[in-house]
Short mmCIF file of C-alpha atoms in Angstrom, two decimals:
data_model
loop_
_atom_site.label_atom_id
_atom_site.label_comp_id
_atom_site.label_asym_id
_atom_site.label_seq_id
_atom_site.Cartn_x
_atom_site.Cartn_y
_atom_site.Cartn_z
CA MET W 778 0.00 0.00 0.00
CA SER W 779 1.10 3.58 -0.62
CA GLN W 780 2.26 6.05 1.94
CA GLU W 781 -0.67 8.13 3.13
CA PRO W 782 -0.54 11.86 2.35
CA THR W 783 0.00 14.42 5.08
CA HIS W 784 -3.57 15.65 4.70
CA LYS W 785 -6.66 13.60 4.02
CA SER W 786 -8.65 14.32 0.89
CA LEU W 787 -11.39 16.89 1.60
CA ASP W 788 -10.30 16.75 5.22
CA GLU W 789 -13.42 18.55 6.48
CA ILE W 790 -15.68 15.68 5.35
CA ASN W 791 -13.27 12.72 5.27
CA GLN W 792 -14.61 9.84 7.41
CA SER W 793 -17.34 12.12 8.76
CA VAL W 794 -20.34 9.82 8.22
CA ASP W 795 -20.91 6.76 10.39
CA VAL W 796 -21.98 3.53 8.68
CA PRO W 797 -23.24 0.24 10.13
CA SER W 798 -20.80 -2.48 11.09
CA VAL W 799 -20.14 -5.28 8.63
CA TYR W 800 -21.76 -7.62 11.17
CA GLU W 801 -25.14 -5.86 10.92
CA THR W 802 -27.53 -7.43 8.44
CA SER W 803 -29.95 -4.76 7.20
CA PHE W 804 -29.27 -4.13 3.49
CA VAL W 805 -31.57 -1.11 3.40
CA GLN W 806 -29.93 0.51 6.44
CA LYS W 807 -26.49 0.03 4.95
CA PHE W 808 -27.51 1.27 1.51
CA LEU W 809 -28.98 4.44 3.01
CA ALA W 810 -25.85 5.02 5.10
CA TYR W 811 -23.56 4.73 2.07
CA SER W 812 -25.96 6.53 -0.28
CA GLY W 813 -25.13 10.15 -1.08
CA PRO W 814 -21.76 10.52 -2.83
CA GLY W 815 -23.35 9.05 -5.95
CA ALA W 816 -25.91 11.86 -5.98
CA LEU W 817 -23.18 14.52 -5.93
CA VAL W 818 -21.38 12.75 -8.76
CA ALA W 819 -24.61 12.27 -10.75
CA VAL W 820 -25.07 16.06 -10.83
CA GLY W 821 -22.05 16.21 -13.14
CA TYR W 822 -23.88 13.95 -15.58
CA MET W 823 -26.86 16.29 -15.90
CA ASP W 824 -25.27 19.75 -16.07
CA PRO W 825 -26.22 22.35 -18.74
CA GLY W 826 -23.71 20.81 -21.17
CA ASN W 827 -25.66 17.55 -21.05
CA TRP W 828 -28.89 19.48 -21.46
CA LEU W 829 -27.80 21.11 -24.70
CA THR W 830 -26.50 17.91 -26.29
CA SER W 831 -29.53 15.83 -25.23
CA LEU W 832 -32.09 18.40 -26.39
CA ALA W 833 -30.27 19.05 -29.66
CA GLY W 834 -29.82 15.33 -30.27
CA GLY W 835 -33.53 14.70 -29.77
CA SER W 836 -34.65 17.61 -31.93
CA GLN W 837 -32.41 16.53 -34.83
CA TYR W 838 -32.59 12.72 -34.70
CA ARG W 839 -35.63 12.05 -32.54
CA TYR W 840 -34.86 9.02 -30.33
CA SER W 841 -31.99 7.49 -32.34
CA LEU W 842 -29.27 8.77 -30.01
CA LEU W 843 -30.76 7.21 -26.87
CA SER W 844 -28.43 4.28 -27.57
CA VAL W 845 -25.41 6.62 -27.44
CA LEU W 846 -26.65 8.05 -24.15
CA LEU W 847 -27.10 4.54 -22.74
CA MET W 848 -23.62 3.40 -23.79
CA SER W 849 -22.09 6.58 -22.36
CA ILE W 850 -23.65 6.03 -18.96
CA LEU W 851 -22.53 2.38 -18.91
CA VAL W 852 -18.95 3.50 -19.57
CA ALA W 853 -19.38 6.12 -16.84
CA MET W 854 -20.47 3.41 -14.39
CA PHE W 855 -17.28 1.46 -15.17
CA MET W 856 -15.03 4.50 -14.69
CA GLN W 857 -16.74 5.66 -11.49
CA THR W 858 -16.31 2.14 -10.06
CA LEU W 859 -12.54 2.40 -10.58
CA SER W 860 -12.59 5.84 -8.93
CA ILE W 861 -14.46 4.45 -5.92
CA LYS W 862 -11.99 1.57 -5.61
CA LEU W 863 -9.01 3.93 -5.60
CA GLY W 864 -10.53 6.05 -2.84
CA VAL W 865 -11.73 3.22 -0.60
CA VAL W 866 -8.73 0.88 -0.92
CA ALA W 867 -5.78 3.27 -1.29
CA ARG W 868 -7.40 6.04 0.82
CA LEU W 869 -6.20 8.57 -1.75
CA ASP W 870 -8.07 10.73 -4.19
CA LEU W 871 -6.95 10.56 -7.81
CA ALA W 872 -4.93 13.79 -7.64
CA GLN W 873 -3.02 12.60 -4.57
CA ALA W 874 -2.36 9.19 -6.11
CA ILE W 875 -1.07 10.66 -9.39
CA ALA W 876 1.05 13.22 -7.54
CA GLN W 877 2.81 10.40 -5.67
CA LYS W 878 3.85 8.76 -8.94
CA VAL W 879 5.03 11.66 -11.11
CA PRO W 880 7.93 14.14 -10.72
CA LYS W 881 7.37 17.75 -9.73
CA GLY W 882 7.26 19.08 -13.30
CA GLY W 883 4.69 16.48 -14.26
CA ARG W 884 2.54 17.36 -11.27
CA TYR W 885 2.45 21.03 -12.26
CA THR W 886 1.61 20.19 -15.87
CA LEU W 887 -1.22 17.87 -14.84
CA TRP W 888 -2.47 20.45 -12.36
CA ILE W 889 -2.71 23.12 -15.09
CA ILE W 890 -4.55 20.76 -17.45
CA ASN W 891 -7.01 19.69 -14.77
CA GLU W 892 -7.41 23.18 -13.35
CA LEU W 893 -8.52 24.33 -16.80
CA ALA W 894 -10.94 21.39 -16.87
CA MET W 895 -12.37 22.41 -13.48
CA MET W 896 -12.85 25.97 -14.77
CA ALA W 897 -14.60 24.63 -17.87
CA THR W 898 -16.90 22.64 -15.60
CA ASP W 899 -17.63 25.75 -13.58
CA MET W 900 -18.38 27.67 -16.79
CA THR W 901 -21.27 25.39 -17.70
CA GLY W 902 -22.85 25.98 -14.29
CA VAL W 903 -22.37 29.75 -14.50
CA VAL W 904 -23.80 30.01 -18.01
CA GLY W 905 -26.70 27.69 -17.21
CA THR W 906 -27.57 29.64 -14.05
CA ALA W 907 -27.36 33.01 -15.83
CA ILE W 908 -29.59 31.86 -18.67
CA ALA W 909 -32.13 30.38 -16.24
CA LEU W 910 -32.26 33.68 -14.34
CA LYS W 911 -32.90 35.51 -17.60
CA LEU W 912 -35.66 33.11 -18.62
CA LEU W 913 -37.39 33.24 -15.23
CA PHE W 914 -36.92 36.87 -14.20
CA GLY W 915 -35.73 38.71 -17.30
CA LEU W 916 -32.38 39.40 -15.63
CA PRO W 917 -29.80 40.45 -18.27
CA LEU W 918 -27.12 37.82 -18.80
CA VAL W 919 -24.31 40.06 -17.56
CA TYR W 920 -26.05 40.55 -14.22
CA GLY W 921 -26.91 36.86 -14.01
CA ILE W 922 -23.25 36.00 -14.45
CA LEU W 923 -22.19 38.44 -11.75
CA PHE W 924 -24.95 37.13 -9.49
CA THR W 925 -23.30 33.69 -9.52
CA ILE W 926 -20.54 35.16 -7.34
CA PHE W 927 -22.99 34.88 -4.48
CA ASP W 928 -23.25 31.13 -4.83
CA VAL W 929 -19.96 31.17 -2.93
CA LEU W 930 -22.04 31.98 0.13
CA LEU W 931 -24.50 29.24 -0.78
CA VAL W 932 -21.80 26.58 -1.01
CA LEU W 933 -20.18 27.69 2.23
CA LEU W 934 -23.57 27.64 3.97
CA PHE W 935 -24.22 24.11 2.73
CA LEU W 936 -20.80 22.89 3.88
CA ARG W 937 -21.44 24.18 7.38
CA PHE W 938 -24.27 21.65 7.58
CA GLY W 939 -21.91 18.75 6.81
CA ILE W 940 -21.66 16.48 3.78
CA ARG W 941 -24.75 14.46 4.74
CA ARG W 942 -26.98 17.55 4.51
CA ILE W 943 -25.43 18.49 1.17
CA GLU W 944 -26.11 15.00 -0.15
CA PHE W 945 -29.74 15.29 0.92
CA ILE W 946 -30.12 18.73 -0.71
CA VAL W 947 -28.60 17.50 -3.97
CA LEU W 948 -30.69 14.32 -3.98
CA THR W 949 -33.83 16.40 -3.43
CA ALA W 950 -32.83 18.66 -6.32
CA ILE W 951 -32.30 15.65 -8.59
CA LEU W 952 -35.73 14.30 -7.67
CA ILE W 953 -37.37 17.67 -8.38
CA VAL W 954 -35.68 17.93 -11.78
CA GLY W 955 -36.63 14.34 -12.59
CA ILE W 956 -40.27 14.94 -11.64
CA ILE W 957 -40.40 18.12 -13.73
CA PHE W 958 -39.20 16.37 -16.86
CA GLY W 959 -41.24 13.28 -16.11
CA VAL W 960 -44.37 15.46 -16.05
CA GLU W 961 -43.39 17.31 -19.23
CA VAL W 962 -42.58 14.13 -21.15
CA SER W 963 -45.74 12.35 -19.95
CA ARG W 964 -47.81 15.30 -21.17
CA ALA W 965 -46.04 15.08 -24.53
CA ALA W 966 -47.11 11.40 -24.80
CA PRO W 967 -44.14 10.07 -26.81
CA ASN W 968 -44.25 6.81 -28.75
CA LEU W 969 -42.87 4.19 -26.34
CA ILE W 970 -42.11 1.68 -29.10
CA GLN W 971 -39.99 4.25 -30.93
CA ILE W 972 -38.21 5.11 -27.67
CA ALA W 973 -37.41 1.42 -27.10
CA GLY W 974 -36.09 1.25 -30.67
CA GLY W 975 -33.84 4.24 -29.99
CA MET W 976 -32.05 2.23 -27.30
CA VAL W 977 -30.67 -0.10 -29.98
CA PRO W 978 -27.50 1.18 -31.70
CA THR W 979 -27.72 1.76 -35.45
CA PRO W 980 -24.83 1.82 -37.99
CA LYS W 981 -26.17 5.16 -39.20
CA ILE W 982 -24.59 6.78 -36.13
CA LEU W 983 -21.16 6.04 -37.58
CA THR W 984 -21.93 6.62 -41.26
CA ASN W 985 -23.84 9.92 -40.92
CA HIS W 986 -21.20 12.59 -40.22
CA GLU W 987 -23.50 15.09 -38.51
CA MET W 988 -25.07 12.34 -36.43
CA LEU W 989 -21.60 11.13 -35.42
CA ILE W 990 -20.57 14.62 -34.32
CA MET W 991 -23.72 14.94 -32.20
CA SER W 992 -23.00 11.51 -30.70
CA LEU W 993 -19.47 12.58 -29.85
CA GLY W 994 -20.92 15.67 -28.17
CA ILE W 995 -23.14 13.45 -26.01
CA VAL W 996 -20.17 11.26 -25.05
CA GLY W 997 -18.02 14.31 -24.28
CA ALA W 998 -20.74 15.89 -22.17
CA THR W 999 -21.34 12.67 -20.23
CA ILE W 1000 -17.88 11.44 -19.21
CA MET W 1001 -15.99 14.30 -17.57
CA PRO W 1002 -12.78 14.51 -15.47
CA HIS W 1003 -14.17 16.26 -12.41
CA ASN W 1004 -16.56 13.39 -11.62
CA VAL W 1005 -13.68 10.92 -11.40
CA TYR W 1006 -11.65 13.15 -9.08
CA LEU W 1007 -14.72 13.88 -6.97
CA HIS W 1008 -15.79 10.28 -6.47
CA SER W 1009 -12.32 9.11 -5.42
CA SER W 1010 -12.56 11.59 -2.55
CA LEU W 1011 -16.24 11.32 -1.61
CA ALA W 1012 -15.86 7.53 -1.34
CA GLN W 1013 -13.71 8.26 1.73
CA SER W 1014 -16.43 10.23 3.52
CA ARG W 1015 -17.79 7.13 5.31
CA ARG W 1016 -16.22 6.12 8.62
CA TYR W 1017 -15.49 2.41 9.04
CA ASP W 1018 -12.61 0.13 9.96
CA TYR W 1019 -10.12 0.36 7.09
CA HIS W 1020 -8.10 -2.46 8.65
CA ASN W 1021 -10.97 -4.96 8.45
CA PRO W 1022 -10.96 -6.60 4.97
CA LYS W 1023 -14.64 -7.52 5.29
CA GLN W 1024 -15.53 -3.90 6.05
CA VAL W 1025 -13.51 -2.64 3.07
CA ASN W 1026 -15.28 -5.14 0.80
CA GLU W 1027 -18.63 -3.99 2.10
CA ALA W 1028 -17.71 -0.33 1.63
CA LEU W 1029 -16.81 -1.08 -1.99
CA ARG W 1030 -20.01 -3.00 -2.52
CA PHE W 1031 -22.37 -0.33 -1.22
CA ALA W 1032 -20.43 2.57 -2.74
CA LYS W 1033 -20.89 0.89 -6.13
CA TRP W 1034 -24.60 0.43 -5.45
CA ASP W 1035 -24.84 4.11 -4.55
CA SER W 1036 -22.97 5.14 -7.69
CA ASN W 1037 -24.90 2.97 -10.11
CA VAL W 1038 -28.33 3.83 -8.73
CA HIS W 1039 -27.68 7.56 -9.04
CA LEU W 1040 -26.09 7.22 -12.48
CA VAL W 1041 -29.24 5.42 -13.62
CA ALA W 1042 -31.16 8.47 -12.34
CA ALA W 1043 -28.84 10.74 -14.32
CA PHE W 1044 -29.40 8.61 -17.42
CA LEU W 1045 -33.17 8.81 -16.99
CA ILE W 1046 -33.10 12.61 -16.70
CA ASN W 1047 -30.90 12.97 -19.79
CA ALA W 1048 -33.10 10.48 -21.64
CA LEU W 1049 -36.18 12.49 -20.67
CA LEU W 1050 -34.52 15.62 -22.08
CA LEU W 1051 -33.67 13.84 -25.33
CA VAL W 1052 -37.20 12.41 -25.56
CA LEU W 1053 -38.64 15.87 -24.85
CA GLY W 1054 -36.57 17.33 -27.68
CA GLY W 1055 -37.47 14.45 -30.01
CA THR W 1056 -41.19 14.50 -29.23
CA LEU W 1057 -41.91 18.22 -29.22
CA PHE W 1058 -39.29 19.74 -31.50
CA PHE W 1059 -38.34 17.09 -34.09
CA HIS W 1060 -41.04 18.30 -36.48
CA THR W 1061 -39.79 21.89 -36.33
CA GLY W 1062 -36.81 21.12 -38.55
CA GLY W 1063 -34.39 19.75 -36.00
CA HIS W 1064 -32.35 22.86 -35.33
CA LEU W 1065 -32.99 23.28 -31.63
CA SER W 1066 -29.77 24.75 -30.25
CA ALA W 1067 -30.58 27.08 -27.37
CA PHE W 1068 -32.35 27.02 -24.03
CA GLN W 1069 -34.34 30.04 -25.18
CA ASP W 1070 -35.68 27.97 -28.11
CA VAL W 1071 -37.00 25.32 -25.73
CA TYR W 1072 -38.39 27.88 -23.28
CA ASP W 1073 -40.25 29.75 -26.03
CA GLY W 1074 -41.34 26.57 -27.77
CA LEU W 1075 -42.92 25.08 -24.66
CA LYS W 1076 -45.39 27.95 -24.46
CA ASN W 1077 -45.99 28.31 -28.19
CA SER W 1078 -48.99 26.34 -29.52
CA ALA W 1079 -47.60 26.63 -33.06
CA VAL W 1080 -44.66 24.48 -31.90
CA VAL W 1081 -46.04 22.04 -29.32
CA GLY W 1082 -49.77 22.27 -30.04
CA ASN W 1083 -52.20 22.03 -27.15
CA LEU W 1084 -49.36 21.16 -24.77
CA ALA W 1085 -48.23 24.79 -24.87
CA SER W 1086 -48.28 26.36 -21.43
CA PRO W 1087 -46.37 29.05 -19.53
CA LEU W 1088 -46.14 26.52 -16.69
CA MET W 1089 -44.27 24.06 -18.93
CA SER W 1090 -41.68 26.66 -19.89
CA THR W 1091 -41.35 27.97 -16.31
CA LEU W 1092 -40.75 24.46 -14.97
CA PHE W 1093 -38.09 23.93 -17.62
CA ALA W 1094 -36.27 27.14 -16.64
CA PHE W 1095 -36.60 26.33 -12.93
CA ALA W 1096 -35.03 22.89 -13.48
CA LEU W 1097 -32.17 24.58 -15.38
CA LEU W 1098 -31.64 26.98 -12.47
CA ILE W 1099 -31.50 24.11 -9.97
CA THR W 1100 -28.94 22.10 -11.94
CA GLY W 1101 -26.81 25.18 -12.62
CA MET W 1102 -26.65 26.06 -8.94
CA ILE W 1103 -26.05 22.60 -7.51
CA SER W 1104 -23.29 21.99 -10.05
CA SER W 1105 -21.45 24.79 -8.22
CA ILE W 1106 -21.18 22.54 -5.19
CA THR W 1107 -19.50 19.72 -7.08
CA SER W 1108 -17.22 22.01 -9.10
CA THR W 1109 -16.06 23.64 -5.85
CA LEU W 1110 -15.21 20.30 -4.26
CA SER W 1111 -13.53 18.99 -7.42
CA GLY W 1112 -11.41 22.12 -7.70
CA GLN W 1113 -10.33 21.77 -4.09
CA ILE W 1114 -9.33 18.12 -4.68
CA VAL W 1115 -7.23 19.00 -7.74
CA MET W 1116 -5.45 21.94 -6.11
CA GLU W 1117 -4.67 20.20 -2.83
CA GLY W 1118 -3.77 16.88 -4.43
CA TYR W 1119 -1.38 18.17 -7.07
CA LEU W 1120 0.10 21.24 -5.35
CA HIS W 1121 -0.23 20.26 -1.69
CA ILE W 1122 -1.67 23.75 -1.14
CA ARG W 1123 -4.54 24.10 1.27
CA LEU W 1124 -6.61 27.27 1.00
CA PRO W 1125 -9.67 28.13 3.06
CA LEU W 1126 -12.68 27.03 1.05
CA TRP W 1127 -14.03 30.57 0.63
CA GLU W 1128 -10.70 31.70 -0.84
CA ARG W 1129 -10.58 28.71 -3.16
CA ARG W 1130 -14.17 29.29 -4.25
CA LEU W 1131 -13.75 33.02 -4.88
CA LEU W 1132 -10.51 32.45 -6.79
CA THR W 1133 -12.10 29.79 -9.00
CA ARG W 1134 -15.20 31.83 -9.64
CA PHE W 1135 -13.36 35.06 -10.53
CA VAL W 1136 -10.98 33.23 -12.87
CA THR W 1137 -14.00 31.56 -14.48
CA LEU W 1138 -15.94 34.80 -14.83
CA ILE W 1139 -13.17 36.75 -16.59
CA PRO W 1140 -13.24 34.75 -19.87
CA ILE W 1141 -17.04 34.38 -19.71
CA LEU W 1142 -17.53 38.14 -19.41
CA ALA W 1143 -14.91 38.82 -22.10
CA ILE W 1144 -16.67 36.48 -24.53
CA GLY W 1145 -20.03 37.91 -23.50
CA PHE W 1146 -19.03 41.45 -24.34
CA LEU W 1147 -17.54 40.32 -27.67
CA VAL W 1148 -20.82 38.70 -28.75
CA GLY W 1149 -23.01 41.33 -27.11
CA PHE W 1150 -24.38 38.71 -24.70
CA ASN W 1151 -26.36 37.20 -27.54
CA ASP W 1152 -28.13 34.13 -26.15
CA HIS W 1153 -27.26 31.72 -28.94
CA ASP W 1154 -23.62 32.80 -29.26
CA PHE W 1155 -23.26 32.93 -25.51
CA GLU W 1156 -24.38 29.34 -25.14
CA GLN W 1157 -21.49 28.29 -27.40
CA ILE W 1158 -19.34 28.82 -24.30
CA ILE W 1159 -20.81 25.56 -23.05
CA VAL W 1160 -19.79 23.82 -26.29
CA TYR W 1161 -16.21 25.07 -26.00
CA ALA W 1162 -16.16 24.09 -22.34
CA GLN W 1163 -17.01 20.53 -23.43
CA ILE W 1164 -14.04 20.64 -25.80
CA ALA W 1165 -11.73 21.63 -22.93
CA LEU W 1166 -13.07 18.75 -20.87
CA SER W 1167 -12.53 16.36 -23.78
CA ILE W 1168 -8.88 17.38 -24.03
CA ALA W 1169 -8.33 16.84 -20.29
CA LEU W 1170 -10.10 13.47 -20.12
CA PRO W 1171 -7.22 11.17 -21.25
CA PHE W 1172 -4.97 12.75 -18.58
CA THR W 1173 -7.55 11.58 -16.04
CA LEU W 1174 -8.66 8.15 -17.23
CA PHE W 1175 -5.33 6.63 -18.32
CA PRO W 1176 -3.67 7.32 -14.92
CA MET W 1177 -6.73 6.02 -13.06
CA VAL W 1178 -6.70 2.70 -14.92
CA ALA W 1179 -2.94 2.41 -14.34
CA LEU W 1180 -3.20 3.21 -10.63
CA THR W 1181 -6.02 0.76 -9.94
CA SER W 1182 -3.96 -1.89 -11.79
CA ASN W 1183 -0.95 -1.27 -9.51
CA HIS W 1184 -0.64 -4.17 -7.05
CA ALA W 1185 1.64 -2.22 -4.69
CA LEU W 1186 -1.09 0.39 -4.31
CA MET W 1187 -4.26 -1.72 -4.44
CA GLY W 1188 -3.22 -5.09 -2.96
CA ILE W 1189 -5.88 -7.78 -3.34
CA HIS W 1190 -8.20 -5.23 -4.97
CA THR W 1191 -5.90 -4.71 -7.96
CA ASN W 1192 -7.82 -4.74 -11.24
CA GLN W 1193 -8.09 -8.14 -12.84
CA ARG W 1194 -6.39 -8.32 -16.23
CA TYR W 1195 -9.66 -8.18 -18.18
CA VAL W 1196 -10.72 -5.05 -16.21
CA THR W 1197 -7.42 -3.37 -17.06
CA ILE W 1198 -7.78 -4.27 -20.73
CA ILE W 1199 -11.36 -2.99 -20.83
CA GLY W 1200 -10.29 0.18 -19.01
CA TYR W 1201 -7.49 0.98 -21.43
CA LEU W 1202 -9.63 0.04 -24.44
CA LEU W 1203 -12.54 2.27 -23.38
CA THR W 1204 -10.19 5.13 -22.53
CA SER W 1205 -8.49 4.83 -25.92
CA ILE W 1206 -11.85 4.82 -27.73
CA ILE W 1207 -13.07 7.83 -25.74
CA THR W 1208 -9.79 9.64 -26.48
CA VAL W 1209 -10.09 9.02 -30.23
CA LEU W 1210 -13.75 10.05 -30.25
CA ASN W 1211 -13.00 13.21 -28.30
CA LEU W 1212 -10.19 14.09 -30.69
CA GLN W 1213 -12.65 13.72 -33.56
CA PHE W 1214 -15.09 15.96 -31.69
CA VAL W 1215 -12.40 18.61 -31.13
CA ILE W 1216 -11.27 18.47 -34.78
CA ALA W 1217 -14.86 18.71 -36.01
CA ALA W 1218 -15.55 21.68 -33.72
CA PHE W 1219 -12.79 23.65 -35.39
#
């Protein structure tokens, strides 16, 4: 096993939640005790970047890209499982584990790459929140962006309650968003047989260039670096006997249950968005590309017929506001993990949050002024943020597969050969697809 770092990952929440002993028998009690980190991670799979790609994919290709969404979430489950294993077994987050294996220059390089990725993640939350505020209250985008500075106070307030309260707040938010889209999709009455057919991959995805690019966008928006860093740390938030092999096995088992259940929830929400776009906007020509288009379309009878309602559009904007704001929590924690793990620098959370937010706001405001805060052009920031995340992804996944395949670090929990092969194969495929996405974007 590796030498433990001087400071625990996310020290303020590390081992802060009690869980039942391995000798207790209640599955439900144990599942509830371990449940929570998966909800925080799932938020990253339903941020505004996912919204844009799912809605656009549905409006252009109806339900055909549901299969891409399904495959993406299955790959995400595999990767998050490796992240959990690293945190529980090695008691290191991914940044700490990488930092132990690379020289100083390499650490700084990886920190810069991942810091840019964390900023890109933060950008999607800022833009999504600002647009939601404009849709709901008519607040100009520039003021909505500046308003997001105050979510620093929101995050700090949440953290004062402890990680368990944050998990509950985030889980509640996910349920609210899921109910909103469940209601909207049920009112749209989509064709269930066609939806089931969309779950089956079709060769057309690879042969149709535009369809392929949209598929790559869905993959890039689904599998992101910050979720892997975050989960390797949050998996350590439960307090149990690390020296008891049975307890470690149980921690791994229930952490995986927690992760997979919440990732299924994230898949369902993204699928509902894609179905919403495919059911209500496919007939409009398939060029849905902005949140404003959806908001206006949901209350326009010429677009969605007798389903048109101000309530439908308001619920959509409210769900966007919720996801934009709660993504700030996860981007804050991920940024803290990356900075502390790679640089061994510990800043007070409020300083870290303000620094991240101001650095994020500078390019957003600069781009905003250049395009006159035009809604459609402004939302392209989210697209370019996805490109930045795509570039950073190989520097996250390749090391994680290597580390969890290291017997000196993982002991009896070292990846089996077939897991290592699958991990490298999937990471290579994702890397090639992301490179294609980046090339196509330019």
